């Protein structure tokens, strides 16, 4: 692993911005040629990107997040190294009892002979190669697009002009915005009481207004019946989740429905969500694990829980408590990750030691390392890279002890070593005890990897 992959600041590094005209021309050229499968798969993103600065600001934020995630994922993609890893995995899976040299040669020959019937892992590798080439070829266009500021001075049609020419929500409180939105959109009167946000143990809020006829079934959160102890802002957040599920899928919306959705998201949901995050109010509080539900419903529950766990420390702590009681190492088809990876992504900066130790214990209990499943060790390293996690010799010692059965990637361990010991102003520079811990951890990783492939 390259040391540059470790990011303590979470800052994005972009190229100098191109002009809007060049950005739009570049996007149109990409759409017209459609040389890459990822373009056809995500064509709605690229069509909206063609709007340039006239795109709706909330839609642009969604596209920005998608672009940033892919630019980060593929910025250091090493084709040669990844191909070697894939070949080794396939060779072990299909020819595990052969001599390592012979099995590798046989796999290479079989791969060359059967190009039309490639192993799924090789197909996945080829897809990553295509995506890496795509995002690196057009990196300047995409990074410039991210920096482009949206402006509604060029509405796409009459409906969007009406929706955004004058913002009717400016100057209204969140409660007034909610009231206005439901009145204007569904002709429903709601009167949220004015209750201080940070007050606990208040009387319950007024019952949610009758919902309009829905286009699709709602999947509301499972929450406690005792609303009297729910923070008023959290109650508004829960009500917003019901409304959020009532909207159609974005790609099924008409232009008018999209504008209606963006208006609601911008003026109702987003302000509430930001206050939830900034006031460290748990968005997970009240969620109850659906123990007797279907596997699909459980997967939806965990996806929702981990998404909210990343909001703030209070949300993560509540999510961690639920996962300790009911969590397993399950895979999500929607996110493409297992639960431990999701836990690592949501893990907060500068946690207290109690939180870190809980997560260490969970990884020790649930993490695996097999030829076709090596991600848990990397997810654990992602947690150890978080600022404030390895804050003492003892925490480093405990972390490496907990991860001894699945920490296999010497490069990622070395990168962490650089940050903690060798980097300028490193917290444990010239510390022989910490150096010994890292040396032992790397040696164990080598033995672990060798033992797996020599069975």
Short mmCIF file of C-alpha atoms in Angstrom, two decimals:
data_model
loop_
_atom_site.label_atom_id
_atom_site.label_comp_id
_atom_site.label_asym_id
_atom_site.label_seq_id
_atom_site.Cartn_x
_atom_site.Cartn_y
_atom_site.Cartn_z
CA UNK A 1 0.00 0.00 0.00
CA UNK A 2 1.26 3.41 -0.87
CA UNK A 3 1.65 5.71 2.11
CA UNK A 4 -0.31 8.40 0.32
CA UNK A 5 -3.46 6.33 0.76
CA UNK A 6 -3.59 7.20 4.44
CA UNK A 7 -5.63 10.34 4.86
CA UNK A 8 -5.92 12.00 8.22
CA UNK A 9 -7.43 15.23 6.91
CA UNK A 10 -10.10 13.83 4.58
CA UNK A 11 -9.26 16.62 2.14
CA UNK A 12 -9.70 16.11 -1.57
CA UNK A 13 -6.96 17.10 -3.99
CA UNK A 14 -8.21 18.29 -7.38
CA UNK A 15 -6.71 19.62 -10.57
CA UNK A 16 -7.09 23.23 -11.66
CA UNK A 17 -10.70 23.77 -12.69
CA UNK A 18 -11.59 23.83 -16.38
CA UNK A 19 -14.09 26.33 -17.71
CA UNK A 20 -17.74 25.32 -17.59
CA UNK A 21 -17.85 25.16 -21.39
CA UNK A 22 -14.96 22.68 -21.54
CA UNK A 23 -16.49 20.59 -18.73
CA UNK A 24 -19.85 20.32 -20.51
CA UNK A 25 -18.20 19.59 -23.86
CA UNK A 26 -16.13 16.86 -22.25
CA UNK A 27 -19.18 15.28 -20.59
CA UNK A 28 -21.16 15.37 -23.84
CA UNK A 29 -18.29 13.70 -25.66
CA UNK A 30 -18.20 10.94 -23.01
CA UNK A 31 -21.97 10.38 -23.33
CA UNK A 32 -21.91 10.31 -27.14
CA UNK A 33 -19.06 7.81 -27.40
CA UNK A 34 -20.11 5.55 -24.51
CA UNK A 35 -16.85 3.65 -24.74
CA UNK A 36 -16.98 2.56 -21.10
CA UNK A 37 -19.65 0.27 -19.52
CA UNK A 38 -19.81 2.48 -16.44
CA UNK A 39 -21.23 5.30 -18.58
CA UNK A 40 -24.16 3.23 -19.81
CA UNK A 41 -24.76 1.89 -16.30
CA UNK A 42 -24.88 5.40 -14.79
CA UNK A 43 -26.15 7.34 -17.78
CA UNK A 44 -28.57 9.42 -15.65
CA UNK A 45 -25.60 10.94 -13.82
CA UNK A 46 -23.88 11.97 -17.01
CA UNK A 47 -27.03 13.39 -18.61
CA UNK A 48 -27.58 15.58 -15.55
CA UNK A 49 -23.90 16.58 -15.57
CA UNK A 50 -24.41 17.97 -19.09
CA UNK A 51 -26.54 20.71 -17.51
CA UNK A 52 -23.38 22.28 -16.11
CA UNK A 53 -24.00 24.96 -13.50
CA UNK A 54 -27.74 24.98 -14.19
CA UNK A 55 -28.15 21.61 -12.46
CA UNK A 56 -30.08 21.50 -9.22
CA UNK A 57 -27.69 21.97 -6.31
CA UNK A 58 -28.89 18.90 -4.37
CA UNK A 59 -28.61 16.67 -7.41
CA UNK A 60 -25.09 18.00 -7.96
CA UNK A 61 -24.14 17.09 -4.38
CA UNK A 62 -25.30 13.52 -5.06
CA UNK A 63 -23.25 13.34 -8.28
CA UNK A 64 -20.25 14.93 -6.55
CA UNK A 65 -20.28 12.21 -3.87
CA UNK A 66 -20.35 9.52 -6.56
CA UNK A 67 -17.46 11.10 -8.46
CA UNK A 68 -15.35 11.65 -5.33
CA UNK A 69 -15.82 8.04 -4.20
CA UNK A 70 -14.71 6.65 -7.56
CA UNK A 71 -11.81 9.08 -8.02
CA UNK A 72 -10.52 8.08 -4.58
CA UNK A 73 -11.06 4.36 -5.23
CA UNK A 74 -9.14 4.28 -8.50
CA UNK A 75 -6.50 6.98 -8.03
CA UNK A 76 -3.81 4.48 -6.97
CA UNK A 77 -5.11 1.40 -8.80
CA UNK A 78 -2.16 -0.82 -9.73
CA UNK A 79 -3.15 -3.12 -12.63
CA UNK A 80 -0.10 -5.37 -12.35
CA UNK A 81 -0.33 -5.83 -8.59
CA UNK A 82 -4.09 -6.41 -8.61
CA UNK A 83 -3.85 -8.91 -11.46
CA UNK A 84 -1.21 -10.88 -9.58
CA UNK A 85 -3.44 -10.96 -6.48
CA UNK A 86 -6.43 -12.14 -8.53
CA UNK A 87 -4.42 -14.86 -10.27
CA UNK A 88 -3.13 -16.12 -6.92
CA UNK A 89 -6.67 -16.22 -5.52
CA UNK A 90 -8.02 -18.12 -8.52
CA UNK A 91 -5.07 -20.49 -8.53
CA UNK A 92 -5.55 -21.33 -4.89
CA UNK A 93 -9.31 -21.77 -5.23
CA UNK A 94 -9.10 -24.09 -8.26
CA UNK A 95 -5.66 -25.67 -7.93
CA UNK A 96 -4.95 -25.50 -4.23
CA UNK A 97 -3.23 -28.90 -4.03
CA UNK A 98 -0.78 -28.27 -6.85
CA UNK A 99 2.76 -27.06 -6.53
CA UNK A 100 2.60 -23.21 -6.25
CA UNK A 101 4.70 -22.70 -9.38
CA UNK A 102 2.82 -25.28 -11.47
CA UNK A 103 -0.60 -24.11 -10.39
CA UNK A 104 0.24 -20.50 -11.28
CA UNK A 105 1.50 -21.52 -14.74
CA UNK A 106 -1.58 -23.68 -15.34
CA UNK A 107 -3.92 -20.89 -14.28
CA UNK A 108 -2.24 -18.37 -16.57
CA UNK A 109 -2.53 -20.82 -19.49
CA UNK A 110 -6.19 -21.56 -18.70
CA UNK A 111 -6.97 -17.87 -18.40
CA UNK A 112 -5.42 -17.17 -21.82
CA UNK A 113 -7.22 -20.11 -23.42
CA UNK A 114 -10.63 -19.26 -21.99
CA UNK A 115 -10.97 -15.53 -22.47
CA UNK A 116 -14.68 -15.85 -23.22
CA UNK A 117 -15.32 -17.80 -20.05
CA UNK A 118 -13.26 -15.95 -17.46
CA UNK A 119 -13.42 -16.64 -13.76
CA UNK A 120 -15.76 -14.19 -11.93
CA UNK A 121 -12.79 -12.78 -10.01
CA UNK A 122 -11.00 -12.08 -13.30
CA UNK A 123 -14.13 -10.44 -14.69
CA UNK A 124 -14.33 -8.25 -11.59
CA UNK A 125 -10.68 -7.34 -12.03
CA UNK A 126 -11.26 -6.41 -15.67
CA UNK A 127 -14.19 -4.21 -14.65
CA UNK A 128 -11.97 -2.43 -12.14
CA UNK A 129 -9.32 -1.94 -14.83
CA UNK A 130 -11.88 -0.35 -17.15
CA UNK A 131 -13.21 1.89 -14.39
CA UNK A 132 -9.70 2.89 -13.30
CA UNK A 133 -8.82 3.83 -16.87
CA UNK A 134 -12.03 5.79 -17.23
CA UNK A 135 -11.69 7.86 -14.06
CA UNK A 136 -8.00 8.50 -14.64
CA UNK A 137 -8.51 9.50 -18.28
CA UNK A 138 -11.19 12.02 -17.40
CA UNK A 139 -9.88 12.98 -13.96
CA UNK A 140 -9.43 16.62 -14.92
CA UNK A 141 -12.99 16.92 -16.21
CA UNK A 142 -14.53 15.24 -13.18
CA UNK A 143 -12.46 17.09 -10.58
CA UNK A 144 -13.30 20.36 -12.32
CA UNK A 145 -16.98 19.44 -12.38
CA UNK A 146 -16.87 18.84 -8.61
CA UNK A 147 -15.55 22.38 -8.13
CA UNK A 148 -18.18 23.88 -10.44
CA UNK A 149 -20.69 25.96 -8.48
CA UNK A 150 -24.34 25.33 -9.38
CA UNK A 151 -26.40 28.30 -10.46
CA UNK A 152 -30.10 28.24 -11.20
CA UNK A 153 -29.82 31.21 -13.60
CA UNK A 154 -30.31 28.78 -16.51
CA UNK A 155 -33.46 26.75 -15.73
CA UNK A 156 -33.90 23.67 -17.87
CA UNK A 157 -37.63 24.11 -18.40
CA UNK A 158 -40.64 26.06 -17.24
CA UNK A 159 -41.33 23.76 -14.27
CA UNK A 160 -37.80 24.13 -12.88
CA UNK A 161 -37.94 27.89 -13.42
CA UNK A 162 -41.09 28.10 -11.36
CA UNK A 163 -39.64 25.88 -8.66
CA UNK A 164 -36.37 27.74 -8.16
CA UNK A 165 -36.75 31.32 -9.41
CA UNK A 166 -37.75 32.42 -5.91
CA UNK A 167 -37.21 30.31 -2.85
CA UNK A 168 -40.42 30.54 -0.78
CA UNK A 169 -38.72 28.95 2.25
CA UNK A 170 -36.12 31.65 2.86
CA UNK A 171 -36.42 33.12 6.34
CA UNK A 172 -38.68 30.38 7.71
CA UNK A 173 -37.84 28.17 10.66
CA UNK A 174 -37.63 24.39 10.20
CA UNK A 175 -41.10 23.99 11.75
CA UNK A 176 -42.52 26.62 9.41
CA UNK A 177 -40.82 25.00 6.43
CA UNK A 178 -42.40 21.65 7.29
CA UNK A 179 -45.79 23.26 7.67
CA UNK A 180 -45.49 25.13 4.34
CA UNK A 181 -44.20 22.12 2.42
CA UNK A 182 -47.06 19.82 3.44
CA UNK A 183 -49.64 22.57 2.88
CA UNK A 184 -48.35 23.53 -0.58
CA UNK A 185 -47.67 20.00 -1.78
CA UNK A 186 -50.46 17.90 -0.26
CA UNK A 187 -52.87 20.50 1.15
CA UNK A 188 -52.32 19.05 4.61
CA UNK A 189 -52.18 21.24 7.71
CA UNK A 190 -49.59 20.33 10.30
CA UNK A 191 -48.64 22.51 13.25
CA UNK A 192 -45.37 21.35 14.82
CA UNK A 193 -45.14 22.84 18.31
CA UNK A 194 -42.22 25.10 19.10
CA UNK A 195 -40.16 23.05 21.55
CA UNK A 196 -36.48 23.74 22.37
CA UNK A 197 -34.26 21.35 20.40
CA UNK A 198 -31.98 20.22 23.23
CA UNK A 199 -34.71 19.67 25.84
CA UNK A 200 -35.25 16.10 27.01
CA UNK A 201 -38.31 14.33 28.45
CA UNK A 202 -40.80 16.69 26.79
CA UNK A 203 -44.38 15.74 26.02
CA UNK A 204 -44.81 13.98 22.70
CA UNK A 205 -45.22 16.03 19.55
CA UNK A 206 -48.47 16.19 17.64
CA UNK A 207 -49.23 13.03 15.74
CA UNK A 208 -47.86 12.95 12.19
CA UNK A 209 -50.25 14.25 9.60
CA UNK A 210 -52.09 11.76 7.45
CA UNK A 211 -49.76 10.76 4.66
CA UNK A 212 -50.73 11.23 1.01
CA UNK A 213 -51.34 8.24 -1.23
CA UNK A 214 -47.99 6.62 -1.81
CA UNK A 215 -46.55 5.46 -5.11
CA UNK A 216 -44.77 2.53 -3.47
CA UNK A 217 -44.83 0.67 -0.12
CA UNK A 218 -43.20 2.50 2.78
CA UNK A 219 -40.51 0.85 4.85
CA UNK A 220 -40.64 2.92 8.04
CA UNK A 221 -38.08 2.53 10.77
CA UNK A 222 -38.96 0.33 13.70
CA UNK A 223 -38.97 2.74 16.64
CA UNK A 224 -40.04 2.70 20.25
CA UNK A 225 -43.68 3.46 21.00
CA UNK A 226 -42.80 5.74 23.90
CA UNK A 227 -42.42 9.03 22.05
CA UNK A 228 -42.40 11.11 25.23
CA UNK A 229 -38.64 10.70 25.63
CA UNK A 230 -37.74 11.39 22.00
CA UNK A 231 -35.91 14.61 21.28
CA UNK A 232 -38.20 16.92 19.25
CA UNK A 233 -35.62 17.25 16.50
CA UNK A 234 -35.23 13.46 16.37
CA UNK A 235 -39.02 13.18 16.04
CA UNK A 236 -38.92 15.50 13.03
CA UNK A 237 -36.09 13.43 11.58
CA UNK A 238 -38.14 10.22 11.96
CA UNK A 239 -41.12 11.87 10.26
CA UNK A 240 -38.85 12.87 7.40
CA UNK A 241 -37.79 9.25 6.94
CA UNK A 242 -41.40 8.28 6.31
CA UNK A 243 -41.75 11.04 3.75
CA UNK A 244 -38.42 10.14 2.16
CA UNK A 245 -39.60 6.57 1.56
CA UNK A 246 -42.81 7.92 0.03
CA UNK A 247 -40.99 9.46 -2.93
CA UNK A 248 -40.58 7.46 -6.11
CA UNK A 249 -37.17 6.18 -7.14
CA UNK A 250 -35.30 9.12 -8.61
CA UNK A 251 -34.99 7.65 -12.11
CA UNK A 252 -38.78 7.13 -12.23
CA UNK A 253 -39.62 10.73 -11.34
CA UNK A 254 -40.86 13.27 -13.84
CA UNK A 255 -39.00 16.58 -14.04
CA UNK A 256 -41.71 18.18 -11.93
CA UNK A 257 -41.48 15.44 -9.29
CA UNK A 258 -37.69 15.80 -9.22
CA UNK A 259 -38.01 19.52 -8.55
CA UNK A 260 -40.56 18.79 -5.83
CA UNK A 261 -38.18 16.27 -4.26
CA UNK A 262 -35.19 18.62 -4.43
CA UNK A 263 -37.26 21.41 -2.90
CA UNK A 264 -38.28 19.21 0.02
CA UNK A 265 -34.76 17.83 0.47
CA UNK A 266 -33.16 21.27 0.45
CA UNK A 267 -35.65 23.15 2.60
CA UNK A 268 -37.02 20.50 4.96
CA UNK A 269 -34.88 17.39 5.27
CA UNK A 270 -31.34 18.74 4.88
CA UNK A 271 -31.63 21.45 7.61
CA UNK A 272 -32.99 18.87 10.05
CA UNK A 273 -30.28 16.38 9.14
CA UNK A 274 -27.52 18.96 9.64
CA UNK A 275 -28.86 19.90 13.08
CA UNK A 276 -28.99 16.21 14.02
CA UNK A 277 -25.33 15.86 13.05
CA UNK A 278 -24.06 19.13 14.54
CA UNK A 279 -25.89 18.78 17.86
CA UNK A 280 -24.64 15.18 18.29
CA UNK A 281 -28.20 13.86 18.49
CA UNK A 282 -28.38 10.13 17.85
CA UNK A 283 -30.20 9.26 14.64
CA UNK A 284 -30.07 5.61 15.72
CA UNK A 285 -31.87 6.07 19.03
CA UNK A 286 -35.15 4.15 18.98
CA UNK A 287 -34.19 1.71 16.23
CA UNK A 288 -34.97 -1.87 17.24
CA UNK A 289 -33.47 -4.88 15.52
CA UNK A 290 -36.22 -6.81 13.66
CA UNK A 291 -35.29 -10.19 15.07
CA UNK A 292 -38.14 -12.11 13.42
CA UNK A 293 -38.06 -10.29 10.09
CA UNK A 294 -36.92 -11.64 6.72
CA UNK A 295 -33.28 -11.60 5.67
CA UNK A 296 -34.03 -8.77 3.25
CA UNK A 297 -35.62 -6.63 5.95
CA UNK A 298 -32.67 -7.29 8.25
CA UNK A 299 -30.30 -6.19 5.50
CA UNK A 300 -32.29 -2.97 5.05
CA UNK A 301 -32.12 -2.41 8.81
CA UNK A 302 -28.32 -2.81 8.94
CA UNK A 303 -27.80 -0.60 5.89
CA UNK A 304 -29.91 2.14 7.51
CA UNK A 305 -28.19 1.72 10.86
CA UNK A 306 -24.66 2.03 9.48
CA UNK A 307 -25.61 4.96 7.27
CA UNK A 308 -26.86 6.84 10.35
CA UNK A 309 -23.97 5.64 12.50
CA UNK A 310 -21.66 7.86 10.46
CA UNK A 311 -23.61 11.02 11.33
CA UNK A 312 -21.93 11.70 14.68
CA UNK A 313 -20.49 10.04 17.77
CA UNK A 314 -23.85 9.61 19.52
CA UNK A 315 -25.25 7.78 16.49
CA UNK A 316 -22.18 5.54 16.22
CA UNK A 317 -22.28 4.62 19.92
CA UNK A 318 -25.95 3.61 19.71
CA UNK A 319 -25.31 1.66 16.51
CA UNK A 320 -22.37 -0.10 18.12
CA UNK A 321 -24.51 -1.19 21.07
CA UNK A 322 -27.09 -2.71 18.71
CA UNK A 323 -24.44 -4.43 16.60
CA UNK A 324 -22.82 -5.89 19.74
CA UNK A 325 -26.10 -7.61 20.63
CA UNK A 326 -27.43 -8.68 17.25
CA UNK A 327 -24.71 -8.17 14.65
CA UNK A 328 -23.14 -10.83 12.48
CA UNK A 329 -20.65 -10.74 9.67
CA UNK A 330 -23.22 -10.48 6.87
CA UNK A 331 -22.85 -9.24 3.30
CA UNK A 332 -25.09 -6.50 1.88
CA UNK A 333 -26.01 -6.76 -1.79
CA UNK A 334 -27.07 -3.10 -1.81
CA UNK A 335 -23.78 -1.69 -0.54
CA UNK A 336 -21.42 -4.41 -1.78
CA UNK A 337 -19.80 -4.57 1.69
CA UNK A 338 -20.03 -6.73 4.76
CA UNK A 339 -21.08 -5.40 8.14
CA UNK A 340 -17.52 -5.05 9.43
CA UNK A 341 -16.58 -2.88 6.45
CA UNK A 342 -19.65 -0.72 7.08
CA UNK A 343 -18.67 -0.43 10.75
CA UNK A 344 -15.18 0.71 9.74
CA UNK A 345 -16.52 3.37 7.38
CA UNK A 346 -18.80 4.80 10.09
CA UNK A 347 -16.07 4.75 12.75
CA UNK A 348 -15.56 8.30 14.12
CA UNK A 349 -12.37 10.33 14.49
CA UNK A 350 -10.94 10.72 18.01
CA UNK A 351 -13.10 8.08 19.72
CA UNK A 352 -12.72 7.27 23.40
CA UNK A 353 -10.79 4.11 24.22
CA UNK A 354 -13.94 2.31 25.34
CA UNK A 355 -15.45 2.65 21.86
CA UNK A 356 -12.24 1.55 20.15
CA UNK A 357 -11.85 -1.50 22.38
CA UNK A 358 -15.44 -2.57 21.68
CA UNK A 359 -14.77 -2.50 17.97
CA UNK A 360 -11.45 -4.33 18.41
CA UNK A 361 -13.32 -7.09 20.24
CA UNK A 362 -15.95 -7.34 17.50
CA UNK A 363 -13.31 -7.69 14.80
CA UNK A 364 -11.47 -10.34 16.81
CA UNK A 365 -14.72 -12.26 17.13
CA UNK A 366 -16.12 -11.89 13.60
CA UNK A 367 -13.30 -11.09 11.16
CA UNK A 368 -12.03 -13.76 8.75
CA UNK A 369 -9.11 -14.22 6.39
CA UNK A 370 -9.52 -16.70 3.54
CA UNK A 371 -8.19 -16.81 -0.04
CA UNK A 372 -11.38 -15.30 -1.43
CA UNK A 373 -12.16 -12.98 1.49
CA UNK A 374 -9.33 -10.72 2.65
CA UNK A 375 -11.15 -7.46 3.25
CA UNK A 376 -11.55 -7.56 7.04
CA UNK A 377 -7.85 -6.94 7.66
CA UNK A 378 -7.93 -3.85 5.46
CA UNK A 379 -11.10 -2.58 7.16
CA UNK A 380 -9.39 -3.00 10.53
CA UNK A 381 -6.39 -1.02 9.29
CA UNK A 382 -8.79 1.73 8.17
CA UNK A 383 -10.01 1.97 11.76
CA UNK A 384 -6.47 2.07 13.16
CA UNK A 385 -5.66 4.91 10.77
CA UNK A 386 -8.40 7.09 12.26
CA UNK A 387 -7.03 10.03 14.28
CA UNK A 388 -6.87 9.35 17.99
CA UNK A 389 -7.40 5.58 17.88
CA UNK A 390 -3.83 4.38 18.51
CA UNK A 391 -3.09 6.95 21.20
CA UNK A 392 -0.79 4.87 23.41
CA UNK A 393 1.61 1.93 23.36
CA UNK A 394 -1.03 -0.17 25.09
CA UNK A 395 -3.70 0.57 22.46
CA UNK A 396 -1.27 -0.41 19.69
CA UNK A 397 -0.42 -3.63 21.51
CA UNK A 398 -4.10 -4.52 22.02
CA UNK A 399 -5.00 -3.71 18.41
CA UNK A 400 -2.28 -5.94 16.97
CA UNK A 401 -3.14 -8.75 19.38
CA UNK A 402 -6.83 -8.58 18.42
CA UNK A 403 -5.97 -8.57 14.72
CA UNK A 404 -3.32 -11.29 14.69
CA UNK A 405 -5.58 -13.80 12.89
CA UNK A 406 -6.63 -11.53 10.02
CA UNK A 407 -4.05 -8.71 9.63
CA UNK A 408 -2.21 -9.95 6.55
CA UNK A 409 -1.27 -6.94 4.39
CA UNK A 410 2.30 -5.92 5.23
CA UNK A 411 2.08 -2.83 2.99
CA UNK A 412 -0.86 -1.36 4.90
CA UNK A 413 0.84 -2.11 8.23
CA UNK A 414 3.99 -0.39 6.98
CA UNK A 415 1.96 2.62 5.89
CA UNK A 416 0.47 2.87 9.37
CA UNK A 417 3.98 2.50 10.80
CA UNK A 418 5.11 5.46 8.70
CA UNK A 419 2.33 7.66 10.07
CA UNK A 420 2.96 6.75 13.71
CA UNK A 421 6.75 6.36 13.81
CA UNK A 422 8.64 7.59 10.75
CA UNK A 423 6.70 10.60 9.56
CA UNK A 424 7.85 14.05 10.62
CA UNK A 425 6.25 14.91 13.97
CA UNK A 426 4.99 11.31 14.28
CA UNK A 427 3.48 10.66 17.74
CA UNK A 428 5.72 7.65 18.47
CA UNK A 429 8.92 8.70 16.71
CA UNK A 430 12.06 7.04 18.08
CA UNK A 431 9.96 4.78 20.32
CA UNK A 432 11.67 1.34 20.39
CA UNK A 433 8.73 -0.43 22.08
CA UNK A 434 6.28 0.69 19.41
CA UNK A 435 8.80 -0.26 16.71
CA UNK A 436 9.00 -3.74 18.19
CA UNK A 437 5.20 -4.02 18.09
CA UNK A 438 5.14 -3.11 14.40
CA UNK A 439 7.99 -5.49 13.58
CA UNK A 440 6.16 -8.34 15.30
CA UNK A 441 2.90 -7.45 13.57
CA UNK A 442 4.51 -7.48 10.10
CA UNK A 443 6.25 -10.78 10.82
CA UNK A 444 2.96 -12.32 11.94
CA UNK A 445 1.26 -11.00 8.77
CA UNK A 446 3.87 -12.73 6.59
CA UNK A 447 3.46 -16.02 8.48
CA UNK A 448 -0.32 -15.75 8.27
CA UNK A 449 -0.30 -15.21 4.53
CA UNK A 450 2.22 -17.99 3.91
CA UNK A 451 0.31 -20.46 6.08
CA UNK A 452 -2.86 -19.82 4.09
CA UNK A 453 -1.33 -20.48 0.69
CA UNK A 454 0.84 -23.43 1.77
CA UNK A 455 -1.95 -25.58 3.15
#
